[in-house]
PDB file of C-alpha atoms in Angstrom:
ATOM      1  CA  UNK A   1       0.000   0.000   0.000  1.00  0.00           C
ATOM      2  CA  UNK A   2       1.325   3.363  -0.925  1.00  0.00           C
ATOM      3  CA  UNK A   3       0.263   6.330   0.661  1.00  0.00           C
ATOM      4  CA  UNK A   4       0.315  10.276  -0.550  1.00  0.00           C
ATOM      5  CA  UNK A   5      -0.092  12.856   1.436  1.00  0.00           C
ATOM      6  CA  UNK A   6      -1.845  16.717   0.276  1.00  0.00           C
ATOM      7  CA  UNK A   7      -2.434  19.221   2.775  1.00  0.00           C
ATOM      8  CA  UNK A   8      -4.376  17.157   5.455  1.00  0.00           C
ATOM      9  CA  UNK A   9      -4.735  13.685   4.187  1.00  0.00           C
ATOM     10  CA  UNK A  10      -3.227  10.576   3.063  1.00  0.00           C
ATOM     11  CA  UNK A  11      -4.182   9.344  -0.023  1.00  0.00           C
ATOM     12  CA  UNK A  12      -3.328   5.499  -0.227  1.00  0.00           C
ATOM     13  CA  UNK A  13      -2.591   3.090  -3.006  1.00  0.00           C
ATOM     14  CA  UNK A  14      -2.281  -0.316  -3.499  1.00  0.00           C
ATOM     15  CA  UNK A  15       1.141  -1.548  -4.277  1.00  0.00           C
ATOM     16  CA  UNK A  16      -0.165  -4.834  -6.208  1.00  0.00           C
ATOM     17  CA  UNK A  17       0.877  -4.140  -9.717  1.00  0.00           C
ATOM     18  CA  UNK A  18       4.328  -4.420  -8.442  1.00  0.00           C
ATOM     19  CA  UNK A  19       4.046  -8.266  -7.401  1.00  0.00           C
ATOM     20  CA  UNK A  20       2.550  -9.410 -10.576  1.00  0.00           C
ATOM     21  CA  UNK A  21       3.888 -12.575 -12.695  1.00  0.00           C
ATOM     22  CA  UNK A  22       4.654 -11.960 -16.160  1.00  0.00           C
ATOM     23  CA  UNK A  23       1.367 -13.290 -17.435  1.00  0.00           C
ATOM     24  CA  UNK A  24       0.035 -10.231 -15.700  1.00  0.00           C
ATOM     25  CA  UNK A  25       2.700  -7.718 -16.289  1.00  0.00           C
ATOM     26  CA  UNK A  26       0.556  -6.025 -19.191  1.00  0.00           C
ATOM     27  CA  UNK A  27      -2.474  -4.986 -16.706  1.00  0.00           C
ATOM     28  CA  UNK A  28      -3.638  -3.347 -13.591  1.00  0.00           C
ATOM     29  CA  UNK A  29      -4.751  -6.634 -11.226  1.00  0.00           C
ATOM     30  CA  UNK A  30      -7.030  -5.586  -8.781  1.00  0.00           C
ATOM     31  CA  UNK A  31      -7.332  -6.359  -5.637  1.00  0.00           C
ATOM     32  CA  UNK A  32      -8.072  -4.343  -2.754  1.00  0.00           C
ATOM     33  CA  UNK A  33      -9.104  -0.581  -2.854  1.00  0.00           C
ATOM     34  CA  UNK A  34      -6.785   2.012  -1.968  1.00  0.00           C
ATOM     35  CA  UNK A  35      -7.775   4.354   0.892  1.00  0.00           C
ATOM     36  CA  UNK A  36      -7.925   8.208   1.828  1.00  0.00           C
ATOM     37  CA  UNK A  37      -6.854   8.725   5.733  1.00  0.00           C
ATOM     38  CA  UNK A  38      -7.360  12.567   6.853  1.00  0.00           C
ATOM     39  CA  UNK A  39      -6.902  13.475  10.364  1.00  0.00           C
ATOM     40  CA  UNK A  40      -9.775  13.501  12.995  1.00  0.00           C
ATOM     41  CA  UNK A  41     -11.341  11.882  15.246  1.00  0.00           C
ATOM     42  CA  UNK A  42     -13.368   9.544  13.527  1.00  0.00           C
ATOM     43  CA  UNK A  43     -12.743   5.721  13.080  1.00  0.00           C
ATOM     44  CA  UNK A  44     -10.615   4.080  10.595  1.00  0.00           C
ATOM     45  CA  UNK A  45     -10.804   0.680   8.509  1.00  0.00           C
ATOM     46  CA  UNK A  46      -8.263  -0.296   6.370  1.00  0.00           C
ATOM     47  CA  UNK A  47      -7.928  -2.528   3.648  1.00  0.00           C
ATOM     48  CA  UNK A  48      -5.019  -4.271   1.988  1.00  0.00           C
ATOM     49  CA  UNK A  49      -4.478  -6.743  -0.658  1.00  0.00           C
ATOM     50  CA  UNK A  50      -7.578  -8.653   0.528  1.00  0.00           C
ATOM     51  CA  UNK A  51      -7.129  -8.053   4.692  1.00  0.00           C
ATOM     52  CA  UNK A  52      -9.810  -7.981   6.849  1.00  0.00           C
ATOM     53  CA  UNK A  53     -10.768  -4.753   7.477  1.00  0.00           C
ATOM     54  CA  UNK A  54      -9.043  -3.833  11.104  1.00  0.00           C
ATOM     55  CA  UNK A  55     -10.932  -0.963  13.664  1.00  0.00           C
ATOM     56  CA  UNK A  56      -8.257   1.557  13.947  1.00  0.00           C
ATOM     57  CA  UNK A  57      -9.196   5.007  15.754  1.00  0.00           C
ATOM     58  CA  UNK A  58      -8.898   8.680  14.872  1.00  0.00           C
ATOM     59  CA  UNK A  59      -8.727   8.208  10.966  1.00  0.00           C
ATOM     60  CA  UNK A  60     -11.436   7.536   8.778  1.00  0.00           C
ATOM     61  CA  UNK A  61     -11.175   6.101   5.320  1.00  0.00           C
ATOM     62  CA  UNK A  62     -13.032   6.766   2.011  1.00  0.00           C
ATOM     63  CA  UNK A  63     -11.838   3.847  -1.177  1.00  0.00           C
ATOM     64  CA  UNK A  64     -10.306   5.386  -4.322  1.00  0.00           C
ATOM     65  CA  UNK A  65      -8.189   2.734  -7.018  1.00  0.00           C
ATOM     66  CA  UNK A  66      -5.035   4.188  -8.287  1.00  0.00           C
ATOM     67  CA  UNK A  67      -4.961   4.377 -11.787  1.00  0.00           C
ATOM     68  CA  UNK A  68      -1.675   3.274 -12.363  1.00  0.00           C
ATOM     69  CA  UNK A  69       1.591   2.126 -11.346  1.00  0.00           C
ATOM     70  CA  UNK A  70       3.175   5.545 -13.161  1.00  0.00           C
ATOM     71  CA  UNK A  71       0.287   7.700 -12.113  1.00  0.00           C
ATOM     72  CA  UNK A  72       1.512   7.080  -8.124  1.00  0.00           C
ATOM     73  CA  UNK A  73       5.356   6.942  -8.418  1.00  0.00           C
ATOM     74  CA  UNK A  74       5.261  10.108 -11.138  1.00  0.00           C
ATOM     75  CA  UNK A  75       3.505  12.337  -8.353  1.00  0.00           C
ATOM     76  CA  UNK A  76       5.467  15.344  -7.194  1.00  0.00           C
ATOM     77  CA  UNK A  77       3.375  14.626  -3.530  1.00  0.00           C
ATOM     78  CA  UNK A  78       5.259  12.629  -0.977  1.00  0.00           C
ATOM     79  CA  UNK A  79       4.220   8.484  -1.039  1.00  0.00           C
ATOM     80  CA  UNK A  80       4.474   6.198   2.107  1.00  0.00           C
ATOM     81  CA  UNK A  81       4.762   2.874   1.442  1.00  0.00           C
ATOM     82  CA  UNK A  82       3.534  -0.008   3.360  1.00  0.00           C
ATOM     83  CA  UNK A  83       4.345  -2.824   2.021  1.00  0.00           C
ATOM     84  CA  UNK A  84       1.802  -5.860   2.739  1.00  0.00           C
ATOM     85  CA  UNK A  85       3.934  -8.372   3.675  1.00  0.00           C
ATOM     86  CA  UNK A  86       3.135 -10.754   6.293  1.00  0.00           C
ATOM     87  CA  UNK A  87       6.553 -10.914   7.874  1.00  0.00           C
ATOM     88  CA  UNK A  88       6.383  -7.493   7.705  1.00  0.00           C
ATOM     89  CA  UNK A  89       3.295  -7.715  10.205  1.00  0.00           C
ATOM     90  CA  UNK A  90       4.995 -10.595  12.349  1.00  0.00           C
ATOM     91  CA  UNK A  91       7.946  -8.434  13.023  1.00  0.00           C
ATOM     92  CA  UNK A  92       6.163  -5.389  13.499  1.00  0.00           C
ATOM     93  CA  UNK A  93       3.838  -7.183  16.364  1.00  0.00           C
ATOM     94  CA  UNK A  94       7.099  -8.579  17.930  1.00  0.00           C
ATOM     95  CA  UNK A  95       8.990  -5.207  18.334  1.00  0.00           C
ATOM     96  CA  UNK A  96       5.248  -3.858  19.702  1.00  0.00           C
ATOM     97  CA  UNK A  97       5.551  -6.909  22.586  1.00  0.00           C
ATOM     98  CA  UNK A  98       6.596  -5.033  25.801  1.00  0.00           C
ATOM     99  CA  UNK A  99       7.585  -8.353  26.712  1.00  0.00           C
ATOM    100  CA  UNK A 100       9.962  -8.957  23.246  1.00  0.00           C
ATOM    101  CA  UNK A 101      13.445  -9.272  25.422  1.00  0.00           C
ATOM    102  CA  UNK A 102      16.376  -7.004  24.297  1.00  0.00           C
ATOM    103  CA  UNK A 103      18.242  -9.444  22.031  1.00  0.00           C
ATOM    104  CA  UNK A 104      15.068 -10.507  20.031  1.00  0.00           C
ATOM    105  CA  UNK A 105      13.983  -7.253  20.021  1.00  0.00           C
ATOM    106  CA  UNK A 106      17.538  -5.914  18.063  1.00  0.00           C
ATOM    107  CA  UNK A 107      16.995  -9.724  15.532  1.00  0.00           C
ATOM    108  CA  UNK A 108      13.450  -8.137  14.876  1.00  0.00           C
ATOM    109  CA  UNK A 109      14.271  -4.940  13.861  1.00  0.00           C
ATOM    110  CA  UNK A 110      17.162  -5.733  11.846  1.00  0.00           C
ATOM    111  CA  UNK A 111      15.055  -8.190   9.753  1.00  0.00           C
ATOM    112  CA  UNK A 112      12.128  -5.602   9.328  1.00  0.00           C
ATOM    113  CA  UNK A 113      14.770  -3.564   8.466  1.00  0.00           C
ATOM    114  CA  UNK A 114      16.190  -5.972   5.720  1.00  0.00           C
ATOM    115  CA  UNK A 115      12.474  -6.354   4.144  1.00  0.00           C
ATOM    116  CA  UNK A 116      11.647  -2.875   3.757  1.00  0.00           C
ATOM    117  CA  UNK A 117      15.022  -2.128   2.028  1.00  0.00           C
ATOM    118  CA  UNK A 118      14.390  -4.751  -0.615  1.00  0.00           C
ATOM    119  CA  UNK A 119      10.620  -3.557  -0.882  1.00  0.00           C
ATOM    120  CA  UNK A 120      12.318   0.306  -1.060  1.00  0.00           C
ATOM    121  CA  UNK A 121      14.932  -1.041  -3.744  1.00  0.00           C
ATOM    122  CA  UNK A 122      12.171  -2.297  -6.073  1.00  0.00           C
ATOM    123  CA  UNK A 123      12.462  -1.142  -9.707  1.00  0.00           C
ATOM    124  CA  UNK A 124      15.197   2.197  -8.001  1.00  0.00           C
ATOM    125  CA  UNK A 125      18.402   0.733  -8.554  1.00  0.00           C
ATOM    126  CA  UNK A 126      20.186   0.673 -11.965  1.00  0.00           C
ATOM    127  CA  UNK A 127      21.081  -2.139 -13.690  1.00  0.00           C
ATOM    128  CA  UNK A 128      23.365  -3.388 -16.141  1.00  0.00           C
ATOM    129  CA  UNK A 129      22.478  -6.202 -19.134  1.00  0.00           C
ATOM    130  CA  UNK A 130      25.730  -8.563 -20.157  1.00  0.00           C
ATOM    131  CA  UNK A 131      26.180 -12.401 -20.945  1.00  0.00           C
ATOM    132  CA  UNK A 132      28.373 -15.028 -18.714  1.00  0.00           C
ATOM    133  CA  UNK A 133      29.247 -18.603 -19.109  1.00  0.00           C
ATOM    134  CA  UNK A 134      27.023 -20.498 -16.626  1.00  0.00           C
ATOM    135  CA  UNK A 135      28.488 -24.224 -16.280  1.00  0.00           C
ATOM    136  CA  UNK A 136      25.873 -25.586 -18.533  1.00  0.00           C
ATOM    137  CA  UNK A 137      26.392 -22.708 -21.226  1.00  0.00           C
ATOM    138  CA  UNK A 138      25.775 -18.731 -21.680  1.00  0.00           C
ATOM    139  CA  UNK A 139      23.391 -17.136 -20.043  1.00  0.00           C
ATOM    140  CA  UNK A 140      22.181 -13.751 -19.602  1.00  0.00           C
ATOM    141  CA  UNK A 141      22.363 -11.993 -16.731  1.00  0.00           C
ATOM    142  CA  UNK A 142      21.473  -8.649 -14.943  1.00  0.00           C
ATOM    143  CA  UNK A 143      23.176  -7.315 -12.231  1.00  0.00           C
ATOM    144  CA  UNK A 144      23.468  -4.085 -10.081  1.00  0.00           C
ATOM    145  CA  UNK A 145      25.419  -1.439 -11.931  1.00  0.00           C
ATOM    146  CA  UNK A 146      28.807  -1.239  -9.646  1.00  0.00           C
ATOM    147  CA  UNK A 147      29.397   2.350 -10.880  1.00  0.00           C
ATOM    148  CA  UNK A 148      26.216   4.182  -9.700  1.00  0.00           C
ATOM    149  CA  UNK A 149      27.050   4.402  -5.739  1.00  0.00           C
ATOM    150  CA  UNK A 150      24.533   2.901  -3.089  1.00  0.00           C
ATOM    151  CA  UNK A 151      24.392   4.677   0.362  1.00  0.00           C
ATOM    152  CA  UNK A 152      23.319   3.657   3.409  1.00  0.00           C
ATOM    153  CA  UNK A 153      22.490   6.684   6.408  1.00  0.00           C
ATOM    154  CA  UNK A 154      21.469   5.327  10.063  1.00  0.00           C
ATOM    155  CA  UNK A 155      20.483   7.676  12.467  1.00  0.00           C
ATOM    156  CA  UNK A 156      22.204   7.118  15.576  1.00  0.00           C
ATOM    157  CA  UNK A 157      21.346   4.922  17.713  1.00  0.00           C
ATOM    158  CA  UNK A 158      18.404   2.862  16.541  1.00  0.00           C
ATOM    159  CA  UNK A 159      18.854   3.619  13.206  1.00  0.00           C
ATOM    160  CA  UNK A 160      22.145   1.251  13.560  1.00  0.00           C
ATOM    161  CA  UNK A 161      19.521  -1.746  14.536  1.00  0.00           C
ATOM    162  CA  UNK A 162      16.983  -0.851  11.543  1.00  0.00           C
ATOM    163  CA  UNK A 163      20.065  -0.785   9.430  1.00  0.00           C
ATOM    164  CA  UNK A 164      22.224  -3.785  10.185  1.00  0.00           C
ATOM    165  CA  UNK A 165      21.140  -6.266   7.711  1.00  0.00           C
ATOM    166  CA  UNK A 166      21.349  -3.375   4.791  1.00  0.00           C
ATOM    167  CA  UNK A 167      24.592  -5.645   3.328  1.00  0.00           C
ATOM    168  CA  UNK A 168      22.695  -8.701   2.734  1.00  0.00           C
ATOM    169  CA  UNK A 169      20.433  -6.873   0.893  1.00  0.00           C
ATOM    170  CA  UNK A 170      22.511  -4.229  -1.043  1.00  0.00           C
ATOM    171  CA  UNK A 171      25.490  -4.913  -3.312  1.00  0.00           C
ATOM    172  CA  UNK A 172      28.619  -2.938  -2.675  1.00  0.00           C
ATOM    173  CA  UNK A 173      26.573   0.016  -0.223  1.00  0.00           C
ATOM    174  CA  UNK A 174      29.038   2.612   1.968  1.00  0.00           C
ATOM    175  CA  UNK A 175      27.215   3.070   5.111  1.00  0.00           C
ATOM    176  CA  UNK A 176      27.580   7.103   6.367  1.00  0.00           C
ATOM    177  CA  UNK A 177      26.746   7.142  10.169  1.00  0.00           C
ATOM    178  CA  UNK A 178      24.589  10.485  11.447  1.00  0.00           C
ATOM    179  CA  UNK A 179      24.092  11.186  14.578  1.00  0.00           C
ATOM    180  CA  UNK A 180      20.550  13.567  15.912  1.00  0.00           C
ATOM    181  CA  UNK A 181      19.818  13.641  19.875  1.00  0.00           C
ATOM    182  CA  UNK A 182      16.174  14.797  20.541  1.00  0.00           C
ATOM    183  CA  UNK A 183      15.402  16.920  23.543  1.00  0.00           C
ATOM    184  CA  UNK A 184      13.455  15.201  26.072  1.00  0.00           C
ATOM    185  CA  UNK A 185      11.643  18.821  26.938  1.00  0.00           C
ATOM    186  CA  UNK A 186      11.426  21.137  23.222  1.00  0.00           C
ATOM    187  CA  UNK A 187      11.893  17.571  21.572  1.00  0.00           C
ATOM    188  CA  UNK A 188      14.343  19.611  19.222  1.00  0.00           C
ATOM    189  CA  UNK A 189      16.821  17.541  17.272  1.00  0.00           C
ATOM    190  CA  UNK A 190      20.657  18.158  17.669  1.00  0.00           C
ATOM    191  CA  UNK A 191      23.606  16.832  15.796  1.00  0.00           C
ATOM    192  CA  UNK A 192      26.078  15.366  17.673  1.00  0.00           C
ATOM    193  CA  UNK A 193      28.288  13.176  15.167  1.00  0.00           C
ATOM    194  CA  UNK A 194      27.751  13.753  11.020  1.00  0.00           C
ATOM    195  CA  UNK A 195      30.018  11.391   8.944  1.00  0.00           C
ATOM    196  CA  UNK A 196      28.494  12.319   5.588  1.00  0.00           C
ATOM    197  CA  UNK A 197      30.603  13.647   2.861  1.00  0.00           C
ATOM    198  CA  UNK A 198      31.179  16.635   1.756  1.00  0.00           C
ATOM    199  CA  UNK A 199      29.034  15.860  -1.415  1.00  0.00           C
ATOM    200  CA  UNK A 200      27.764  12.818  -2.711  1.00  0.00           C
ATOM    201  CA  UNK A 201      28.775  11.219  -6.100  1.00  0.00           C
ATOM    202  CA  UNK A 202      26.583  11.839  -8.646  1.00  0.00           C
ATOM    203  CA  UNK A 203      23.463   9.866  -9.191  1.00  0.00           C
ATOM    204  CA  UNK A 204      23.463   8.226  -5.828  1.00  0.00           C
ATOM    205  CA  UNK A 205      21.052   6.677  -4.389  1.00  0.00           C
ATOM    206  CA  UNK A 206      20.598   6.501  -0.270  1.00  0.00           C
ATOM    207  CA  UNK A 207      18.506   4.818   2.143  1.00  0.00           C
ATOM    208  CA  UNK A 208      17.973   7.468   5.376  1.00  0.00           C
ATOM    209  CA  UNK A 209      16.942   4.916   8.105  1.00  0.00           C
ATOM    210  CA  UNK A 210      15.202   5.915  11.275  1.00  0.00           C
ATOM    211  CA  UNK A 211      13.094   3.399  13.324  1.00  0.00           C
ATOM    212  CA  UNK A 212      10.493   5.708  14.210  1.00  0.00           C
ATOM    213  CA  UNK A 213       9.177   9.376  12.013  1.00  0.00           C
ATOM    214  CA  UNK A 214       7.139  10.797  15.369  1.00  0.00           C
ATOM    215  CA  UNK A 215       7.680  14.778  15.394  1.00  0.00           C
ATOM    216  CA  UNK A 216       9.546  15.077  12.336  1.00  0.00           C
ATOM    217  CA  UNK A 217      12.272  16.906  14.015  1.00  0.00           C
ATOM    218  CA  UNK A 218      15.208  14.302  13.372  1.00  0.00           C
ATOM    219  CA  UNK A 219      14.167  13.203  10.119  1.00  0.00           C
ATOM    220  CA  UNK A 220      13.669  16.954   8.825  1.00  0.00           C
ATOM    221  CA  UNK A 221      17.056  17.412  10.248  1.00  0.00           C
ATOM    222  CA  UNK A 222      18.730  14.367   8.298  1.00  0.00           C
ATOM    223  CA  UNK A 223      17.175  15.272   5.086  1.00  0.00           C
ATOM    224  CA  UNK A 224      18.333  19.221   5.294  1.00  0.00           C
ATOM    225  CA  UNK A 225      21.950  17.518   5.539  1.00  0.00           C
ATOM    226  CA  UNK A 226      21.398  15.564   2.894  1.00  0.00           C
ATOM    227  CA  UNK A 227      20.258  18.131   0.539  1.00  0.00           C
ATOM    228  CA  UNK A 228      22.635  20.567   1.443  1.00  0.00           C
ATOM    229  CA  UNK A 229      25.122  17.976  -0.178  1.00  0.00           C
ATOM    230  CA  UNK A 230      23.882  17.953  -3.389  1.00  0.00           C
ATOM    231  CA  UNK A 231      20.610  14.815  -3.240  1.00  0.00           C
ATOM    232  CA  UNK A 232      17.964  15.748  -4.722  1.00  0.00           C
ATOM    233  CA  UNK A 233      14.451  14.033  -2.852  1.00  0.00           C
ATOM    234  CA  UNK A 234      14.246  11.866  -5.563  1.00  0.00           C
ATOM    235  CA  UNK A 235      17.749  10.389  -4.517  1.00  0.00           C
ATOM    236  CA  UNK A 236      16.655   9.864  -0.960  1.00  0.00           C
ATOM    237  CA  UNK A 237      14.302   6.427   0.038  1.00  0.00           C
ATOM    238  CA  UNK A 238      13.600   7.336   4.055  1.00  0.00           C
ATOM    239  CA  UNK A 239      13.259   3.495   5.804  1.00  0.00           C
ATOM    240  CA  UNK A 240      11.456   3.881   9.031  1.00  0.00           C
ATOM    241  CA  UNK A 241       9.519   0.727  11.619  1.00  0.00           C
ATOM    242  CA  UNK A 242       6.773   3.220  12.528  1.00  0.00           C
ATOM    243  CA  UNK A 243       5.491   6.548  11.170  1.00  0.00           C
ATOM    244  CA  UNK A 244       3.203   9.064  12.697  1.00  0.00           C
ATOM    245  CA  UNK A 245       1.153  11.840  10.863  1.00  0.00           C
ATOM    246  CA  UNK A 246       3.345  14.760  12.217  1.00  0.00           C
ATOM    247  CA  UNK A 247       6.072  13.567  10.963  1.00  0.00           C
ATOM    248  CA  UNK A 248       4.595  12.686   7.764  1.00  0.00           C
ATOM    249  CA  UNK A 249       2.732  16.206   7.081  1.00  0.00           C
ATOM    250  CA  UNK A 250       6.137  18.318   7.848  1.00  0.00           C
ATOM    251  CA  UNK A 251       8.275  15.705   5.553  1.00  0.00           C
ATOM    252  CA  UNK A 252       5.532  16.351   2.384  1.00  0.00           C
ATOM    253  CA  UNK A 253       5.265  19.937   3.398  1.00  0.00           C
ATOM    254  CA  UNK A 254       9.146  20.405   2.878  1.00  0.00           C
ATOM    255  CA  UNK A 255      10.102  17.624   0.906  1.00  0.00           C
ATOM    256  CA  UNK A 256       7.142  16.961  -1.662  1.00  0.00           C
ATOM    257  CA  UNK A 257       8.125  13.812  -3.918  1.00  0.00           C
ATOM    258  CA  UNK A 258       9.751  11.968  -1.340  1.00  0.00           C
ATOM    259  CA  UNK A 259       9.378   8.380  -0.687  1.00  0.00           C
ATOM    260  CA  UNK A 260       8.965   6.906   2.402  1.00  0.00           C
ATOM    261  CA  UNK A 261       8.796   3.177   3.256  1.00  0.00           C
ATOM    262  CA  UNK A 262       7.655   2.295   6.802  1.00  0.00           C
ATOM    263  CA  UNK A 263       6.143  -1.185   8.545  1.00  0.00           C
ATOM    264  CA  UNK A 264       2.936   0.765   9.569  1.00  0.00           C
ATOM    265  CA  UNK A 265       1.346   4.223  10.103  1.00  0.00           C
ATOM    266  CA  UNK A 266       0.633   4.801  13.899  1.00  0.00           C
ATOM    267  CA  UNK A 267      -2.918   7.831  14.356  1.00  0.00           C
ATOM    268  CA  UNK A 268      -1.024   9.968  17.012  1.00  0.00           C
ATOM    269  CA  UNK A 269       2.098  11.259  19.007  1.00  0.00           C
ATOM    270  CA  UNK A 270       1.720  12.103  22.603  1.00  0.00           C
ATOM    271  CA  UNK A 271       3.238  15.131  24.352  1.00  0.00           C
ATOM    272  CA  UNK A 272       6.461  13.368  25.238  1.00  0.00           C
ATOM    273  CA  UNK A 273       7.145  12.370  21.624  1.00  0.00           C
ATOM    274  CA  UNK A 274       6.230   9.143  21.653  1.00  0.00           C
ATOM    275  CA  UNK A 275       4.511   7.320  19.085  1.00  0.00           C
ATOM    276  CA  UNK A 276       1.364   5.593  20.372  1.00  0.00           C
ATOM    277  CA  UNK A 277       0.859   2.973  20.067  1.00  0.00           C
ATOM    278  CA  UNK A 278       4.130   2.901  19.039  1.00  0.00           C
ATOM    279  CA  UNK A 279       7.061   0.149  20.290  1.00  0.00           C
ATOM    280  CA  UNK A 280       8.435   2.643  22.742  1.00  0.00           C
ATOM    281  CA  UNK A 281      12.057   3.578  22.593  1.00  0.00           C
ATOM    282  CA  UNK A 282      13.563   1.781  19.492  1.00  0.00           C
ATOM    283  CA  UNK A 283      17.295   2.413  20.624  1.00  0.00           C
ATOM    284  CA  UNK A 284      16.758   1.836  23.961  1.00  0.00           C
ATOM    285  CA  UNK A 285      15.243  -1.803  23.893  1.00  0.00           C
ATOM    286  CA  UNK A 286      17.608  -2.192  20.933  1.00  0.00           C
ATOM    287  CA  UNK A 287      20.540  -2.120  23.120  1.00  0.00           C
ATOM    288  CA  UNK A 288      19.570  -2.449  26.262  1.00  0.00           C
ATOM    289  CA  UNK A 289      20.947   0.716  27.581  1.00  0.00           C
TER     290      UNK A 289
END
């Protein structure tokens, strides 16, 4: 399910035509409807890919089918992505368990981590076309073009955990660590360790991973450093567990286009931050500390 966002609302799409078998390749299969989530107090049901419809609160939701595949990832509005995976959904309910010990906890998020990278990398990185000898004859072959660079950004600490599997996934990635405190009182972000580059290569392409998009602070943050070294938004995939609609309205408000790829989309923040209902502090039950 993909998800845009314009002024108030999300405006969700289903994500189907991108899991269909060549016999289907040349047409739209539909499945289930996509959805339009504005903010109030109202309650929700979602649909996707055939799901149950689930009683959420304080969204409600109103059916609309994408038109196409190009008509949602040609939009200059900002798309979340949930992909509707079911170890997606296992993984996310573990890391919610307030009972999920420490070291499970870390496995968890790593491998949610690991599934929405490859979901994120769909049909984004560039390719090259060649022929090799296979030992029963030539064959050809496709691989990830070495020469267009693949980054990697975690935001310190949990973003480490969301990020740690990124190398199974991603051929020949540099991983650039960023570090962004929040303030437990303003809940203002603050750098406190930035190992970007100066400027990144031309045409990269760079995964900004933080576990949870609550305020928007530390994410807005991340992607200001990013652009101010020469990425354009439709360079940047943002990889998040858990994403909250404040977060979400400031990113499309300042970064319109971008795409963001998250395990689920919590209704509300509380006054301390905190996404509910959320799977509390992502770094701390990451690492125990």
């Amino acid at each position: 399910m993909a998800c845009s966002i314009s002024s108030n609302a999300f405006r969700c799409y289903s994500e189907t035509l991108r899991f269909t078998s060549r016999q289907q390749q040349c047409g739209l299969v539909k499945t289930s409807p996509s959805c339009l989530l504005s903010f109030n107090c109202s309650p929700i049901l979602v649909q996707t890919l055939g799901a149950s419809p689930v009683p959420r609160r304080s969204i409600p939701v109103r059916a609309k089918m994408a038109a196409s595949e190009g008509s949602i990832s040609g939009s200059n509005r900002m798309l979340v992505f949930v992909p509707p995976h079911p170890l997606i959904k296992h993984w996310i309910s573990v890391l919610r368990n307030d009972q999920t010990p420490c070291p499970i906890f870390r496995s968890a998020i790593g491998e949610l981590g690991r599934l929405l990278m490859y979901e994120a990398s769909r049909e984004w990185l560039p390719t090259v076309v060649g022929e090799i000898m296979s030992p029963m004859g030539a064959a050809s072959v496709e691989f990830i073009d070495p020469r267009e660079p693949i980054a990697v950004v975690p935001i310190l600490r949990a973003g480490l955990a969301l990020a740690e599997h990124a190398s199974t996934v991603l051929p020949a990635n540099k991983i650039y660590h960023l570090g962004i405190s929040r303030d437990e009182e303003t809940l203002l972000p603050s750098v406190y360790l930035n190992k970007l580059p100066d400027e990144f290569p031309e045409n990269s392409r760079v995964f900004l991973v933080d576990p949870m998009l609550a305020t928007g602070g530390t994410i807005i943050a991340a992607m200001d450093l990013l652009k101010e070294r020469g990425l354009s938004v439709q360079q940047i995939k943002v990889i998040c567990a858990v994403a909250a609609p404040p977060a979400l309205s400031k990113l499309n408000e300042k970064y319109p286009g971008l795409h963001v790829y998250t395990g689920i989309i919590d209704p509300e923040v509380n006054e301390k931050g905190f996404i509910i209902p959320g799977l509390g502090d992502a770094g701390d039950r990451s690492f125990g500390t």
